[in-house]
Short mmCIF file of C-alpha atoms in Angstrom, two decimals:
data_model
loop_
_atom_site.label_atom_id
_atom_site.label_comp_id
_atom_site.label_asym_id
_atom_site.label_seq_id
_atom_site.Cartn_x
_atom_site.Cartn_y
_atom_site.Cartn_z
CA MET Z 8 16.06 -32.92 -5.12
CA THR Z 9 17.59 -29.59 -6.02
CA GLU Z 10 18.65 -27.31 -3.21
CA PRO Z 11 16.91 -23.93 -2.97
CA PRO Z 12 19.05 -20.96 -4.01
CA SER Z 13 21.00 -19.37 -1.19
CA ASN Z 14 20.49 -15.81 -0.04
CA SER Z 15 23.90 -14.84 -1.41
CA SER Z 16 23.04 -16.15 -4.90
CA GLU Z 17 19.68 -14.34 -4.83
CA LEU Z 18 21.40 -11.11 -3.76
CA GLY Z 19 23.97 -11.53 -6.52
CA LEU Z 20 21.23 -12.06 -9.11
CA TRP Z 21 19.30 -9.07 -7.80
CA SER Z 22 22.44 -6.89 -7.95
CA HIS Z 23 23.11 -8.03 -11.52
CA ARG Z 24 19.56 -7.18 -12.56
CA LEU Z 25 19.75 -3.82 -10.82
CA LEU Z 26 22.91 -3.02 -12.76
CA SER Z 27 21.12 -4.07 -15.94
CA ALA Z 28 18.29 -1.67 -15.06
CA VAL Z 29 20.78 1.19 -14.67
CA LEU Z 30 22.33 0.36 -18.05
CA LEU Z 31 18.87 0.13 -19.61
CA GLY Z 32 18.04 3.58 -18.26
CA GLY Z 33 21.14 4.95 -19.97
CA GLN Z 34 20.20 3.27 -23.24
CA VAL Z 35 16.68 4.71 -23.05
CA LEU Z 36 18.10 8.20 -22.56
CA VAL Z 37 20.41 7.81 -25.58
CA HIS Z 38 17.60 6.50 -27.77
CA LEU Z 39 15.30 9.34 -26.72
CA LEU Z 40 17.98 11.90 -27.57
CA ASN Z 41 18.18 10.31 -31.02
CA GLY Z 42 14.41 10.72 -31.41
CA LYS Z 43 13.58 7.03 -31.66
CA ILE Z 44 9.93 6.92 -30.54
CA ASN Z 45 7.24 4.47 -31.64
CA ARG Z 46 4.18 6.72 -31.51
CA ARG Z 47 1.53 4.01 -31.82
CA ASN Z 48 2.93 1.92 -29.00
CA THR Z 49 3.43 5.03 -26.89
CA ILE Z 50 -0.22 6.06 -27.20
CA GLU Z 51 -1.36 2.52 -26.35
CA GLN Z 52 0.83 2.46 -23.24
CA MET Z 53 -0.35 5.92 -22.18
CA ALA Z 54 -3.92 4.65 -22.28
CA ALA Z 55 -2.95 1.58 -20.23
CA VAL Z 56 -1.03 3.58 -17.63
CA GLY Z 57 -3.23 6.68 -17.28
CA PRO Z 58 -7.00 6.18 -17.76
CA ALA Z 59 -6.88 2.54 -16.69
CA SER Z 60 -5.27 3.52 -13.36
CA LEU Z 61 -7.33 6.67 -12.75
CA LEU Z 62 -10.16 5.23 -10.67
CA ILE Z 63 -8.00 3.34 -8.17
CA ALA Z 64 -5.62 6.30 -7.81
CA LEU Z 65 -8.46 8.73 -7.09
CA LEU Z 66 -10.20 6.38 -4.65
CA THR Z 67 -6.95 5.88 -2.77
CA ALA Z 68 -6.29 9.64 -2.64
CA ALA Z 69 -9.82 10.42 -1.44
CA PHE Z 70 -9.68 7.99 1.47
CA VAL Z 71 -6.12 8.98 2.38
CA GLY Z 72 -7.24 12.61 2.53
CA MET Z 73 -10.22 11.70 4.72
CA VAL Z 74 -8.20 9.51 7.09
CA PHE Z 75 -5.45 12.12 7.40
CA THR Z 76 -8.05 14.76 8.25
CA ILE Z 77 -9.61 12.57 10.92
CA GLN Z 78 -6.20 12.00 12.52
CA VAL Z 79 -5.09 15.64 12.39
CA ALA Z 80 -8.23 17.75 12.81
CA ARG Z 81 -9.08 16.54 16.27
CA GLU Z 82 -5.60 17.29 17.64
CA PHE Z 83 -5.42 20.67 15.93
CA ILE Z 84 -8.83 21.69 17.27
CA ASN Z 85 -7.70 20.81 20.81
CA LEU Z 86 -4.68 23.07 20.26
CA GLY Z 87 -6.86 25.89 18.95
CA ALA Z 88 -5.47 25.59 15.42
CA GLY Z 89 -8.44 24.06 13.62
CA SER Z 90 -8.15 26.62 10.85
CA ALA Z 91 -4.76 25.14 9.86
CA VAL Z 92 -6.10 21.67 9.03
CA GLY Z 93 -6.58 22.44 5.33
CA GLY Z 94 -3.08 23.85 4.98
CA VAL Z 95 -1.41 20.92 6.71
CA LEU Z 96 -3.32 18.45 4.54
CA ALA Z 97 -2.43 20.41 1.40
CA ILE Z 98 1.28 20.39 2.24
CA SER Z 99 1.27 16.70 3.12
CA LEU Z 100 -0.53 15.71 -0.06
CA SER Z 101 1.47 17.91 -2.42
CA ARG Z 102 4.90 17.13 -1.02
CA GLU Z 103 4.60 13.45 -0.10
CA LEU Z 104 1.31 11.60 0.02
CA ALA Z 105 -0.03 12.23 -3.50
CA PRO Z 106 3.16 11.49 -5.46
CA VAL Z 107 4.33 8.58 -3.31
CA LEU Z 108 1.01 6.77 -2.96
CA THR Z 109 0.16 7.21 -6.64
CA ALA Z 110 3.58 5.83 -7.55
CA VAL Z 111 3.06 2.87 -5.23
CA ILE Z 112 -0.26 2.11 -6.95
CA LEU Z 113 1.34 2.25 -10.39
CA ALA Z 114 4.30 0.14 -9.26
CA GLY Z 115 1.89 -2.60 -8.22
CA ARG Z 116 -0.44 -2.29 -11.18
CA VAL Z 117 1.71 -1.12 -14.10
CA GLY Z 118 5.25 -2.12 -13.10
CA SER Z 119 4.17 -5.70 -12.50
CA ALA Z 120 2.37 -5.77 -15.85
CA PHE Z 121 5.48 -4.52 -17.65
CA ALA Z 122 7.65 -7.20 -16.05
CA ALA Z 123 5.10 -9.95 -16.75
CA GLU Z 124 4.45 -8.96 -20.37
CA ILE Z 125 8.07 -8.49 -21.39
CA GLY Z 126 9.18 -11.46 -19.27
CA THR Z 127 6.70 -13.70 -21.08
CA MET Z 128 7.98 -12.40 -24.41
CA LYS Z 129 11.52 -13.13 -23.27
CA VAL Z 130 10.97 -16.75 -22.21
CA THR Z 131 8.87 -17.48 -25.33
CA GLU Z 132 11.66 -16.06 -27.54
CA GLN Z 133 9.54 -13.22 -28.92
CA ILE Z 134 12.34 -10.78 -28.02
CA ASP Z 135 14.71 -12.81 -30.24
CA ALA Z 136 12.12 -12.61 -33.00
CA LEU Z 137 12.23 -8.81 -32.78
CA TYR Z 138 15.98 -8.90 -33.36
CA VAL Z 139 15.45 -11.16 -36.38
CA LEU Z 140 13.00 -8.58 -37.74
CA ARG Z 141 15.64 -5.88 -37.13
CA THR Z 142 13.51 -4.22 -34.47
CA ASP Z 143 15.23 -2.95 -31.36
CA PRO Z 144 13.25 -4.07 -28.26
CA ILE Z 145 14.26 -0.86 -26.50
CA ASP Z 146 12.62 1.27 -29.20
CA TYR Z 147 9.60 -1.00 -29.60
CA LEU Z 148 8.90 -2.09 -26.00
CA VAL Z 149 10.79 -0.04 -23.44
CA ILE Z 150 10.69 3.57 -24.60
CA PRO Z 151 6.88 3.70 -25.11
CA ARG Z 152 6.41 2.42 -21.56
CA VAL Z 153 8.91 4.88 -20.10
CA ILE Z 154 7.31 7.82 -21.88
CA ALA Z 155 3.83 6.69 -20.83
CA CYS Z 156 4.79 6.46 -17.15
CA CYS Z 157 6.73 9.74 -17.17
CA LEU Z 158 3.77 11.60 -18.70
CA MET Z 159 0.83 9.90 -16.99
CA LEU Z 160 2.12 9.61 -13.43
CA PRO Z 161 2.50 13.42 -12.93
CA ILE Z 162 -1.04 13.91 -14.25
CA LEU Z 163 -2.42 11.20 -11.96
CA THR Z 164 -0.49 12.75 -9.07
CA VAL Z 165 -2.08 16.18 -9.59
CA LEU Z 166 -5.55 14.65 -9.87
CA ALA Z 167 -4.89 12.63 -6.71
CA LEU Z 168 -3.80 15.81 -4.92
CA PHE Z 169 -7.08 17.60 -5.64
CA THR Z 170 -9.13 14.49 -4.90
CA GLY Z 171 -7.41 14.06 -1.54
CA MET Z 172 -8.08 17.71 -0.73
CA ALA Z 173 -11.76 17.24 -1.63
CA GLY Z 174 -12.01 14.21 0.66
CA GLY Z 175 -10.36 16.09 3.51
CA MET Z 176 -12.60 19.11 3.02
CA LEU Z 177 -15.69 16.89 3.12
CA ILE Z 178 -14.68 15.31 6.42
CA SER Z 179 -13.62 18.65 7.96
CA ASP Z 180 -17.01 20.17 7.26
CA ALA Z 181 -19.13 17.12 8.12
CA LEU Z 182 -17.38 15.95 11.29
CA TYR Z 183 -15.49 18.91 12.71
CA GLY Z 184 -17.46 21.96 11.60
CA ILE Z 185 -14.57 23.52 9.68
CA SER Z 186 -16.20 25.43 6.83
CA ASN Z 187 -15.10 24.91 3.25
CA THR Z 188 -14.05 28.57 3.02
CA VAL Z 189 -11.74 28.28 6.03
CA PHE Z 190 -10.35 25.00 4.72
CA ILE Z 191 -9.60 26.38 1.25
CA ASN Z 192 -8.14 29.65 2.55
CA SER Z 193 -5.86 27.69 4.85
CA ALA Z 194 -4.63 25.59 1.93
CA LYS Z 195 -3.99 28.72 -0.14
CA ASN Z 196 -2.04 30.37 2.67
CA PHE Z 197 0.12 27.34 3.41
CA LEU Z 198 0.89 26.25 -0.14
CA SER Z 199 3.49 27.85 -2.37
CA VAL Z 200 3.95 27.46 -6.11
CA TRP Z 201 6.95 25.21 -5.47
CA ASP Z 202 4.83 22.88 -3.32
CA LEU Z 203 2.42 22.43 -6.21
CA CYS Z 204 5.28 21.89 -8.67
CA SER Z 205 7.02 19.33 -6.47
CA ALA Z 206 4.21 16.77 -6.86
CA PRO Z 207 4.41 16.32 -10.66
CA ILE Z 208 8.22 16.56 -10.56
CA LYS Z 209 8.36 13.65 -8.15
CA GLY Z 210 5.76 11.83 -10.25
CA PHE Z 211 7.96 12.19 -13.33
CA PHE Z 212 10.99 10.62 -11.61
CA PHE Z 213 8.92 7.87 -10.00
CA GLY Z 214 7.34 7.05 -13.37
CA ALA Z 215 10.76 6.66 -14.97
CA LEU Z 216 11.91 4.35 -12.16
CA ILE Z 217 8.80 2.16 -12.36
CA ALA Z 218 8.99 1.77 -16.14
CA VAL Z 219 12.74 1.12 -16.35
CA ILE Z 220 12.76 -1.38 -13.49
CA GLY Z 221 9.67 -3.23 -14.75
CA CYS Z 222 11.02 -3.46 -18.31
CA SER Z 223 14.52 -4.40 -17.19
CA TRP Z 224 13.29 -7.21 -14.97
CA GLY Z 225 11.19 -8.46 -17.87
CA LEU Z 226 14.12 -8.41 -20.31
CA THR Z 227 16.33 -10.35 -17.88
CA THR Z 228 13.72 -13.05 -17.15
CA THR Z 229 14.80 -16.67 -17.40
CA GLY Z 230 13.32 -20.01 -16.38
CA GLY Z 231 9.89 -20.17 -18.00
CA ALA Z 232 6.63 -19.46 -16.16
CA LYS Z 233 8.29 -19.65 -12.75
CA GLY Z 234 10.86 -17.09 -13.82
CA VAL Z 235 8.11 -14.74 -15.03
CA GLY Z 236 6.43 -14.93 -11.63
CA GLN Z 237 9.68 -14.24 -9.81
CA SER Z 238 10.50 -11.33 -12.11
CA THR Z 239 7.07 -9.78 -11.54
CA THR Z 240 7.38 -10.02 -7.77
CA THR Z 241 10.93 -8.72 -7.52
CA ALA Z 242 10.20 -5.94 -10.02
CA VAL Z 243 7.43 -4.59 -7.78
CA VAL Z 244 9.53 -4.88 -4.63
CA THR Z 245 12.51 -3.19 -6.29
CA SER Z 246 10.27 -0.43 -7.68
CA LEU Z 247 8.84 0.28 -4.23
CA LEU Z 248 12.32 0.35 -2.72
CA ALA Z 249 13.51 2.72 -5.46
CA ILE Z 250 10.50 5.00 -4.94
CA PHE Z 251 11.08 5.34 -1.20
CA ILE Z 252 14.84 5.85 -1.49
CA SER Z 253 14.56 8.37 -4.33
CA ASN Z 254 11.78 10.16 -2.46
CA PHE Z 255 14.18 10.82 0.40
CA PHE Z 256 16.78 12.39 -1.88
CA LEU Z 257 14.21 14.37 -3.88
CA SER Z 258 12.66 15.70 -0.66
CA TRP Z 259 16.07 16.58 0.70
CA ILE Z 260 16.93 18.49 -2.47
CA MET Z 261 13.57 20.25 -2.76
CA PHE Z 262 12.78 21.07 0.85
CA GLN Z 263 16.02 21.17 2.82
CA GLY Z 264 16.44 23.97 5.31
CA THR Z 265 13.84 25.54 7.57
CA GLY Z 266 10.36 25.87 6.19
CA SER Z 267 8.10 28.91 6.07
CA ALA Z 268 4.70 27.36 5.38
CA ILE Z 269 3.54 27.69 8.98
CA ASN Z 270 4.56 31.34 9.07
CA ARG Z 271 2.62 31.98 5.86
CA GLY Z 272 -0.47 30.13 7.03
CA LEU Z 273 -0.83 31.46 10.57
#
């Protein structure tokens, strides 16, 4: 019987693949600067990433908005600040909930598909066949997926933001008697242009991370069907970890210092 791999060997393999992902990201940037884009593959991937993920992203955003409103409205009403519920929900969705949760959905749905598809091509030697045909796998496989995620995830994030607000507004009016006018005015008073811009900006960076990690884990797959399964799992876990870590640094860069949203809204 063969001994299972040790934790140190798994960590070493994961570190090697992470370094490969960083190098792949650099190669993608260089290729994009040289204008090497396969338009047909890019459009196909945009359809797979965007419209195919729209329903689950909007459903998630709607219920997150409703649950957040249930948790917050009751406490705010007890404090005499029921009119601020819409603004607090708007800030939470635009700055954190909409971009992060949408990215998590795409990491599980799209990132895993990237790793599985390219990993299967790797173990069945289809990647080698591309080299024989003088086709660069980065141009043919990776760049279309990176572009698709970078373009579609910000759009999905904005749609999720408005869907979450609609869900919160519905619950506020139905359960807590906060009129739609008060809810919308509160959101307008609390939100700034930068808050609205931060959501698609985060979505762009998260999309790049998901695509590069998923493709990199696929290209470094070994070991047949078992290796494809392991690559898919670790690609999703690594993507989620990258999303949460990068979200901290993006939030620190975008929103450091003392805020003024409460002063604007009240």
